[in-house]
Coordinates of C-alpha atoms in Angstrom, one line a residue:
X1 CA 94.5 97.1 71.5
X2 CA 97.5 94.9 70.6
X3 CA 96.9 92.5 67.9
X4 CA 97.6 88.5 68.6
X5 CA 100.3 87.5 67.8
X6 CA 101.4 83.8 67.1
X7 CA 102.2 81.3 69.6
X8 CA 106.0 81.3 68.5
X9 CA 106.6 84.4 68.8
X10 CA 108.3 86.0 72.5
X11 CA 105.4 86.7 74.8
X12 CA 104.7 90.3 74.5
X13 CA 104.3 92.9 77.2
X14 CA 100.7 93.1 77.5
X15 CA 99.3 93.7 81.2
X16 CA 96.9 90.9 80.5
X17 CA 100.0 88.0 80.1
X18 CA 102.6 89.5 81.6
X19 CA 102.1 90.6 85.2
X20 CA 104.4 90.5 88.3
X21 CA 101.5 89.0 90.2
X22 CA 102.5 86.3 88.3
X23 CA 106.0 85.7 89.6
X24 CA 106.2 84.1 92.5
X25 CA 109.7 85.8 93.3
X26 CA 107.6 89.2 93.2
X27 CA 104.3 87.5 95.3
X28 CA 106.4 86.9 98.0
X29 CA 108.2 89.8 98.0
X30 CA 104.7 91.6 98.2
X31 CA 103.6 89.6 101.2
X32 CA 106.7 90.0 102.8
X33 CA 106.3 94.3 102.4
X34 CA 102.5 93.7 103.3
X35 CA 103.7 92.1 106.3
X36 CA 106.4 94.5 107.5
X37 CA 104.0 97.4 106.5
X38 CA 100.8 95.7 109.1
X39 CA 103.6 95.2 111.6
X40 CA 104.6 98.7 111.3
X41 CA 101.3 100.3 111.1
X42 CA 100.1 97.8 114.1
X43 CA 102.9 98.8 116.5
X44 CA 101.3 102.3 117.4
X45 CA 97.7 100.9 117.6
X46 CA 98.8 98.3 120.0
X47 CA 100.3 100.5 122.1
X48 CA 97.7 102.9 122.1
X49 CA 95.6 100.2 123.4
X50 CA 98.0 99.6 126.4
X51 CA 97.5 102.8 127.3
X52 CA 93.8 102.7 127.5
X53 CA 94.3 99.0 129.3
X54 CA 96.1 101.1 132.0
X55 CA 99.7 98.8 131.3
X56 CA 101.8 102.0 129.7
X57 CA 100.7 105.8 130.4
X58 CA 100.6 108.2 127.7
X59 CA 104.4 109.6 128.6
X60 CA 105.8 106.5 127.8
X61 CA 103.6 105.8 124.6
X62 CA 105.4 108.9 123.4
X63 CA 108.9 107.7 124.7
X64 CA 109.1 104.4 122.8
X65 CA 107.0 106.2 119.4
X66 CA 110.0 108.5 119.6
X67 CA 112.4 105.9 120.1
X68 CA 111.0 103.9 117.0
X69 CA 111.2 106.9 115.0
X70 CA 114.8 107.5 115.9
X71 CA 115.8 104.1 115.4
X72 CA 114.4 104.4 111.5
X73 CA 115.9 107.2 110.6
X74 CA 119.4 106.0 111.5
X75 CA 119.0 102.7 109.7
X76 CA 117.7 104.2 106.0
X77 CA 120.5 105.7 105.6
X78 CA 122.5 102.7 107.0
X79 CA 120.1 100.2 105.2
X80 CA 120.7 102.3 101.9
X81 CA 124.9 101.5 101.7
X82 CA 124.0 97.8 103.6
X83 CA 121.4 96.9 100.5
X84 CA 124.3 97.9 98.1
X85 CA 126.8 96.4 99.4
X86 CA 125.6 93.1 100.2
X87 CA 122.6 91.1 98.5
X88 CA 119.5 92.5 99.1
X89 CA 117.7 89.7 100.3
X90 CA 120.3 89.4 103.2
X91 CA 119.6 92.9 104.5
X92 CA 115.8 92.1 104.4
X93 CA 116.6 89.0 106.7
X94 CA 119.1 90.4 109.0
X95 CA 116.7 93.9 109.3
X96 CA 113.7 91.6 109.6
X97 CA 114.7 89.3 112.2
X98 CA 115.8 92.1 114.4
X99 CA 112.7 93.4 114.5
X100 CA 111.3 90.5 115.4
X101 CA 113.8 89.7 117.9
X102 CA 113.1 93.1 119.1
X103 CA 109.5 92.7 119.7
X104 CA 109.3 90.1 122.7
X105 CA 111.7 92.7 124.4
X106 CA 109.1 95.2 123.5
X107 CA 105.8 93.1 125.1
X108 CA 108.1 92.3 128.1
X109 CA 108.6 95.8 129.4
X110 CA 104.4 96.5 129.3
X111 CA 103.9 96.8 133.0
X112 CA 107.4 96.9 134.2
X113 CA 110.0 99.2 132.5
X114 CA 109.3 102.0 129.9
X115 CA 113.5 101.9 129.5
X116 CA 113.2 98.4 127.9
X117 CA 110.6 99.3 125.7
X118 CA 112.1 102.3 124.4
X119 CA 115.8 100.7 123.9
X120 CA 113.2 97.2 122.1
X121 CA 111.5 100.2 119.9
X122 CA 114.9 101.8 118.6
X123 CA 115.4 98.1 117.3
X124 CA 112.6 97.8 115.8
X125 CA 112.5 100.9 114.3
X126 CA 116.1 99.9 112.9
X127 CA 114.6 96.4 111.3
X128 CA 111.9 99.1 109.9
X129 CA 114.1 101.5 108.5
X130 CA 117.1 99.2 107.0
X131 CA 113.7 97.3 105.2
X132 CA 112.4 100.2 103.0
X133 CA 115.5 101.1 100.4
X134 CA 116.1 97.4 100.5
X135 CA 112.7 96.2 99.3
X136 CA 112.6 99.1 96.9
X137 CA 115.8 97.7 95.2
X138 CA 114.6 94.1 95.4
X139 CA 111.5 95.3 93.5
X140 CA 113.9 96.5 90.5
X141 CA 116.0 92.9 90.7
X142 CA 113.1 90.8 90.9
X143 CA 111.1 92.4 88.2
X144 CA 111.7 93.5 84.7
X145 CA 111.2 97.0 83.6
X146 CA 108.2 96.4 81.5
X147 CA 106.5 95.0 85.1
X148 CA 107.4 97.6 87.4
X149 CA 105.0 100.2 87.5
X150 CA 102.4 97.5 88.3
X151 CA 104.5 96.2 90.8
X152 CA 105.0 99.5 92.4
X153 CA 101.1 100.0 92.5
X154 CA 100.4 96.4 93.7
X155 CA 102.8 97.3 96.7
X156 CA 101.4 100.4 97.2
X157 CA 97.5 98.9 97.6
X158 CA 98.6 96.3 100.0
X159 CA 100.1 99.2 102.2
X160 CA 96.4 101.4 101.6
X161 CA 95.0 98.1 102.7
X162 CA 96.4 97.5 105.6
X163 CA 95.6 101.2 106.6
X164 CA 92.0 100.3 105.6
X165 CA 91.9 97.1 107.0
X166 CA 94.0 96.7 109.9
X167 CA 92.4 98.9 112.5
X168 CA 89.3 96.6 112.8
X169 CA 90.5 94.0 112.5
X170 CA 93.0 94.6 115.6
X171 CA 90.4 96.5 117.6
X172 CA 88.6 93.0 117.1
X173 CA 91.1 90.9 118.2
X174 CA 91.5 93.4 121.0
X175 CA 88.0 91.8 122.5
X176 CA 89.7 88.6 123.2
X177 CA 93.2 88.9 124.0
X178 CA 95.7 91.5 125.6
X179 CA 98.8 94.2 123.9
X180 CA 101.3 91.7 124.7
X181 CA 99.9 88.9 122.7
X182 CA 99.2 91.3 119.7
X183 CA 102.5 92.6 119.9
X184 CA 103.8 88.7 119.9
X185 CA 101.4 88.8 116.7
X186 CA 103.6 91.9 115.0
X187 CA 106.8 89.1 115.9
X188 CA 105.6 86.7 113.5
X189 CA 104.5 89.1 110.6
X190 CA 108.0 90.1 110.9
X191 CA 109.4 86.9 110.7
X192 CA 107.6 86.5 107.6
X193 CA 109.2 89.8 106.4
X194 CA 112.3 88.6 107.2
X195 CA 112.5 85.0 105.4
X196 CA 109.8 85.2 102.5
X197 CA 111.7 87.3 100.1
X198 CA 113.3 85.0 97.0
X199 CA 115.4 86.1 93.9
X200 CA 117.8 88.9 93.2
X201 CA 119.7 89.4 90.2
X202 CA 122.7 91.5 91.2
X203 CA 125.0 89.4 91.7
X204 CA 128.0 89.8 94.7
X205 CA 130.8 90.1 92.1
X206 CA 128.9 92.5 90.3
X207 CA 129.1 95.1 93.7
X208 CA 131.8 98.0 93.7
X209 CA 134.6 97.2 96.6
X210 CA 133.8 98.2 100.0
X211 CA 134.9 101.8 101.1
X212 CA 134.0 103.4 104.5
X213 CA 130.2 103.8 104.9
X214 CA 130.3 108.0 104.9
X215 CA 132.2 107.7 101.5
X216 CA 129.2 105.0 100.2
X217 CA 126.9 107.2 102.0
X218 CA 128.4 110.1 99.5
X219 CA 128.7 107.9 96.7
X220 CA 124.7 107.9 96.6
X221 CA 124.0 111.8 97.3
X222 CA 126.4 112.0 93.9
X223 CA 124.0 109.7 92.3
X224 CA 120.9 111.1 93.3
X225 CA 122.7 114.6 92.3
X226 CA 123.1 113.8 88.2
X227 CA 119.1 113.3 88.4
X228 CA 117.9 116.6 88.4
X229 CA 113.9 115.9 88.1
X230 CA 114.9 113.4 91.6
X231 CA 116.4 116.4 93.8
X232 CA 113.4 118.5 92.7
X233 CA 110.8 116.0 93.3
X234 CA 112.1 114.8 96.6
X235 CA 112.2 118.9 97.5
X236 CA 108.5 119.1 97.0
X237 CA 107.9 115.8 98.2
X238 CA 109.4 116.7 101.5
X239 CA 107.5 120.2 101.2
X240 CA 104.2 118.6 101.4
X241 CA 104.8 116.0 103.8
X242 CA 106.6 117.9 106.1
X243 CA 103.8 120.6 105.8
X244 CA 100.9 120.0 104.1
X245 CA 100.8 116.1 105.6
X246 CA 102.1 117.4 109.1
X247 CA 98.8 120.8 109.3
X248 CA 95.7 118.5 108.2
X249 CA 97.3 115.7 111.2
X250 CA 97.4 118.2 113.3
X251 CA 94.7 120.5 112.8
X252 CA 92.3 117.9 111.2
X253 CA 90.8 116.9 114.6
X254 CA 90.7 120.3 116.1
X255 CA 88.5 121.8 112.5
X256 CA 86.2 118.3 113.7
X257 CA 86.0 119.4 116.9
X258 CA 85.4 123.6 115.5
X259 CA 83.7 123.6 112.8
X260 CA 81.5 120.3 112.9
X261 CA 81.4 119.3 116.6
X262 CA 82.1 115.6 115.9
X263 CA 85.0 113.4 115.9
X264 CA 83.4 111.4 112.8
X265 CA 85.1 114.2 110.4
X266 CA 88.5 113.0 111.3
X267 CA 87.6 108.7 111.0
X268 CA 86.1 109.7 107.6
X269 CA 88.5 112.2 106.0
X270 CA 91.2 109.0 106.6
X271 CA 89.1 106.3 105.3
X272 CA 88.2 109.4 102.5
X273 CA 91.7 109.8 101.8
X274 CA 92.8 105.4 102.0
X275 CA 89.9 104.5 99.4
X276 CA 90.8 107.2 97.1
X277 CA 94.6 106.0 97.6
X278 CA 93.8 102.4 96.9
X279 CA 91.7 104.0 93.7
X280 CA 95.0 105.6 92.4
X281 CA 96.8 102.5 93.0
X282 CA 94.8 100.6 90.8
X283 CA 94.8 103.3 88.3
X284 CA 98.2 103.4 88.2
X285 CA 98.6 100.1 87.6
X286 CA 97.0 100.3 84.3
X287 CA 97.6 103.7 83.2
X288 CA 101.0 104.8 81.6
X289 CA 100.0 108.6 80.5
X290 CA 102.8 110.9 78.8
X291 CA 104.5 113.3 80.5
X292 CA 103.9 111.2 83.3
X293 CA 106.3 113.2 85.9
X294 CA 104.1 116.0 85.6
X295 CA 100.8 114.0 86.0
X296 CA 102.7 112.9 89.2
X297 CA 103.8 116.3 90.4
X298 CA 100.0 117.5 89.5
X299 CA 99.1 114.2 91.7
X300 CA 101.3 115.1 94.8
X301 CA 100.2 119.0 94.2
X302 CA 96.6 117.7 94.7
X303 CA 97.3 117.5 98.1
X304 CA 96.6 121.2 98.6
X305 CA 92.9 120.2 99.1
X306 CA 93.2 118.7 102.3
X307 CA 94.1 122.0 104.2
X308 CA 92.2 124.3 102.3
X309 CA 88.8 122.1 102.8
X310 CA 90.0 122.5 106.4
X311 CA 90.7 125.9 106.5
X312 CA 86.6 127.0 106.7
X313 CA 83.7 125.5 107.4
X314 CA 82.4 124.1 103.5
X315 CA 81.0 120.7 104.7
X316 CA 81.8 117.3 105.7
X317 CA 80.8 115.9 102.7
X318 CA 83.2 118.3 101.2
X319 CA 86.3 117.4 103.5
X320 CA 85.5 114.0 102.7
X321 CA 85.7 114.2 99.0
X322 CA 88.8 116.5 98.6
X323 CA 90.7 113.6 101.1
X324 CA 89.7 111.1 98.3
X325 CA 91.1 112.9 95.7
X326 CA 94.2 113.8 97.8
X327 CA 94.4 109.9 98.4
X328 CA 94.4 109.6 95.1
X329 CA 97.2 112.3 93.6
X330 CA 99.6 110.6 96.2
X331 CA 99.6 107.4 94.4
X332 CA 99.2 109.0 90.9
X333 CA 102.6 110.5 92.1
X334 CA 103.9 107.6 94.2
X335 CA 103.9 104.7 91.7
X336 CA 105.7 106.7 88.7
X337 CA 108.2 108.0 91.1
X338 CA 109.1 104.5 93.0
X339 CA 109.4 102.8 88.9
X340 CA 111.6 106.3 87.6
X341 CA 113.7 105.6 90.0
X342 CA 114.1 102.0 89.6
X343 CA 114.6 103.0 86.0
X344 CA 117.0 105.6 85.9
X345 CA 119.1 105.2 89.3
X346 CA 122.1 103.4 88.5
X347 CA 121.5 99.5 89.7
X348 CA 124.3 99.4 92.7
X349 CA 123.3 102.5 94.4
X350 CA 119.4 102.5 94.2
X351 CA 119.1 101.2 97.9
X352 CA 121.2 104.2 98.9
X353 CA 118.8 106.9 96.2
X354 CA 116.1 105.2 97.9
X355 CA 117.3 105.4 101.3
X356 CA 117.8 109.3 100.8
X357 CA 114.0 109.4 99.6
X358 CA 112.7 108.2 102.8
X359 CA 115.5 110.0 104.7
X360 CA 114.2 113.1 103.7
X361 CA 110.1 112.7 102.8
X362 CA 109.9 111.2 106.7
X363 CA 112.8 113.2 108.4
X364 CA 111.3 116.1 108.0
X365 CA 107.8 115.1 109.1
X366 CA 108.6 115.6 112.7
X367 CA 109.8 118.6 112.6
X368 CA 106.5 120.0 111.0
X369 CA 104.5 117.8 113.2
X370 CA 106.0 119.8 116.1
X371 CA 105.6 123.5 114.7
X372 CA 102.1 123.4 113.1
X373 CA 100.6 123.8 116.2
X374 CA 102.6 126.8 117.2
X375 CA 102.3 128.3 114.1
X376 CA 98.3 127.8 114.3
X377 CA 98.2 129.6 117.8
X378 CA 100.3 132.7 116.8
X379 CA 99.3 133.0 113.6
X380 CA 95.8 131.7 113.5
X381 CA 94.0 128.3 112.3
X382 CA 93.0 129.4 109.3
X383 CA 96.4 131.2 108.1
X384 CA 98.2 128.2 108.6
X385 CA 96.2 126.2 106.4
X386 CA 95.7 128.3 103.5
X387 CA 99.7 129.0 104.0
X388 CA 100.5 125.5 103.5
X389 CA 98.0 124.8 100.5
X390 CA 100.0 127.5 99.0
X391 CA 103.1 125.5 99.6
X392 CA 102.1 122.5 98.7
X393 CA 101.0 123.6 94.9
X394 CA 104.0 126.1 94.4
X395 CA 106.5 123.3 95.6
X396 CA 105.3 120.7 92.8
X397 CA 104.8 123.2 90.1
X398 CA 108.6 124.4 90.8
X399 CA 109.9 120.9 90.5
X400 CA 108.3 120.9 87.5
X401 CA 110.7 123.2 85.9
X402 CA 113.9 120.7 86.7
X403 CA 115.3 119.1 83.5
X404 CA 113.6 115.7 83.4
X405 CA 110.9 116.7 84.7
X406 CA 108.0 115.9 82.6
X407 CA 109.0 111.9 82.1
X408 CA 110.5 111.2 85.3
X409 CA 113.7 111.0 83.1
X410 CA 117.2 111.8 83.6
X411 CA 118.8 114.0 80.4
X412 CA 121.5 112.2 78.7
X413 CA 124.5 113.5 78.0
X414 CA 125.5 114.3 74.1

């Protein structure tokens, strides 16, 4: 441990005195993503329950989820050259309030017209999306360096808590209201997204002069390009998600329903895998190990275990255990990836790096989600699986190999 030091000299970097909980520029940033991220986990839910309240069929839940989804995925990239362009804070505001503005829109068309609430979801799904590279720069202005891996992991346990956390607690409030008043409920955790966030550092002046957005857009791809260990990473990130993540989804509640007769596999494997993720979080916060790209790329290559304790019949206790430990490499690989990039993407085109990351992690997701069901049924359950287990350690352990690799850092230049 660090020696003390006297009181006159600079405060030092120890985790104990210097924390970003401690600044209240960061604390309300981190309610403000802890908001948008219950808002955005709570929309789905909701709707779910109007569907079992008989006030939207099943057809139209999968109309406005799709709309929502469409909406995001236009805005990151949008968000991305927006959060660069202009202060950061502002495009949290403006993206914030037009979710919320969206979401009366949304309540309104329970009962009435699926149209509306597919047209209010695209919205909201743009306030979503325009959000996420935009808070992820705002983390870099509002913190120092020293702070941001802790930062990083704080954000990522309030989202693991929300997963943990929210579904009760709306299922409760379910009891004694209706979807339309929860979704009111999602309005105001928006507004809060919108107007808590404080600071910045990167001042207008300081921002590059406007050129059309496909040449920004560009502008950003060339960025993320002179960071090898990034384009390799975000290639195995996408790997897993779109495969690995997208097979146990799928095919998690039909090896429940095979191989153990129960629905209970599938509620614990995702409580499994959320207290194992809140576990790694709070590792992370601490723990700064060398080489820490490849302890991350080990981390995200963890994830392997969820299909292959689905592929046969080895136990629930079993399933449960390798979703905790899954839980757990996603954040041992989440955290040092969010704070390498903070670190090493040049400061006026993170928000457009960043907006590339979720482009491409969550783009691809769909896609997956729609073939792994095919796949199962003309190849078999069990191929599948063990096909994307495979995947999902061979695409980590090639991204290993990129220069940079091993410290999440980009080779400089002699």
């Amino acid at each position: 441990m660090r020696a003390p030091v006297p009181s006159t000299t600079p405060p030092t970097t120890d985790a104990r005195r210097s924390t970003p909980l401690r600044r209240p520029d960061f604390v309300r940033l981190w309610c403000a993503t802890t908001a948008s991220g219950l808002a955005t986990w709570a929309m789905p839910f909701i709707l779910g329950l109007a569907v079992l309240h008989g006030s939207l069929s099943a057809v139209a839940l999968g109309l406005v989820l799709a709309g929502r989804t469409a909406g995001f995925l236009v805005a990151v990239p949008l968000g991305g050259v927006l959060a660069d362009r202009h202060p950061r804070r502002a495009v949290v505001l403006v993206a914030g309030l037009t979710a919320a503005a969206a979401t009366p829109v949304l309540a309104l068309g329970l009962d009435t017209s699926t149209t509306l609430m597919t047209l209010a979801a695209t919205l909201v799904g743009v306030g979503q999306g325009a959000c996420r590279p935009a808070f992820q720069a705002l983390t870099a202005e509002v913190v120092p360096l020293e702070e941001r891996q802790q930062a990083n992991a704080a954000l990522t346990f309030s989202v693991r808590g929300v997963t943990l956390l929210a579904p009760g607690l709306t299922a409760l409030a379910a009891t004694v209201t209706g979807p339309g008043t929860l979704l009111m409920a999602t309005m105001v955790l928006w507004l809060a997204a919108a107007l808590l966030p404080r600071g910045g550092t990167l001042a207008t002046e300081e921002r590059p002069e406007r050129r059309p957005f496909h040449v920004e857009f560009l502008e950003g791809l060339t960025e993320a390009r002179r960071h090898p260990w990034f384009l390799s990473g975000l290639a195995a990130l996408t790997t897993v998600i779109a495969l690995g993540y997208s097979a146990t989804n799928v095919l998690l509640p039909l090896a429940g329903r095979d191989h153990y007769g129960t629905e209970a596999v599938l509620a614990g494997a995702l409580t499994a895998y959320t207290a194992g993720a809140l576990v790694g979080a709070l590792l992370m916060s601490r723990w700064r190990p060398r080489a820490q790209g490849l302890w991350a790329l080990f981390g995200l290559g963890l994830y392997a275990l969820a299909p292959l304790s689905l592929a046969f019949p080895v136990g629930a206790v079993v399933v449960f255990a390798a979703y905790a430990v899954v839980g757990l490499g996603v954040e041992l690989f989440n955290v040092p990836w969010f704070t390498a990039a903070q670190r090493e993407v040049a400061p006026d085109k993170l928000a457009r790096v960043s907006a590339l990351d979720f482009l491409f992690a969550y783009g691809f997701a769909p896609v997956g989600l729609a073939l792994i069901a095919p796949a199962a049924q003309a190849f078999g359950f069990e191929a599948v699986l063990l096909a994307c287990a495979l995947l999902c350690v061979l695409a980590p352990a090639l991204a290993a190999l990129a220069p940079g690799a091993r410290d999440f850092r980009t080779p400089r230049s002699p």
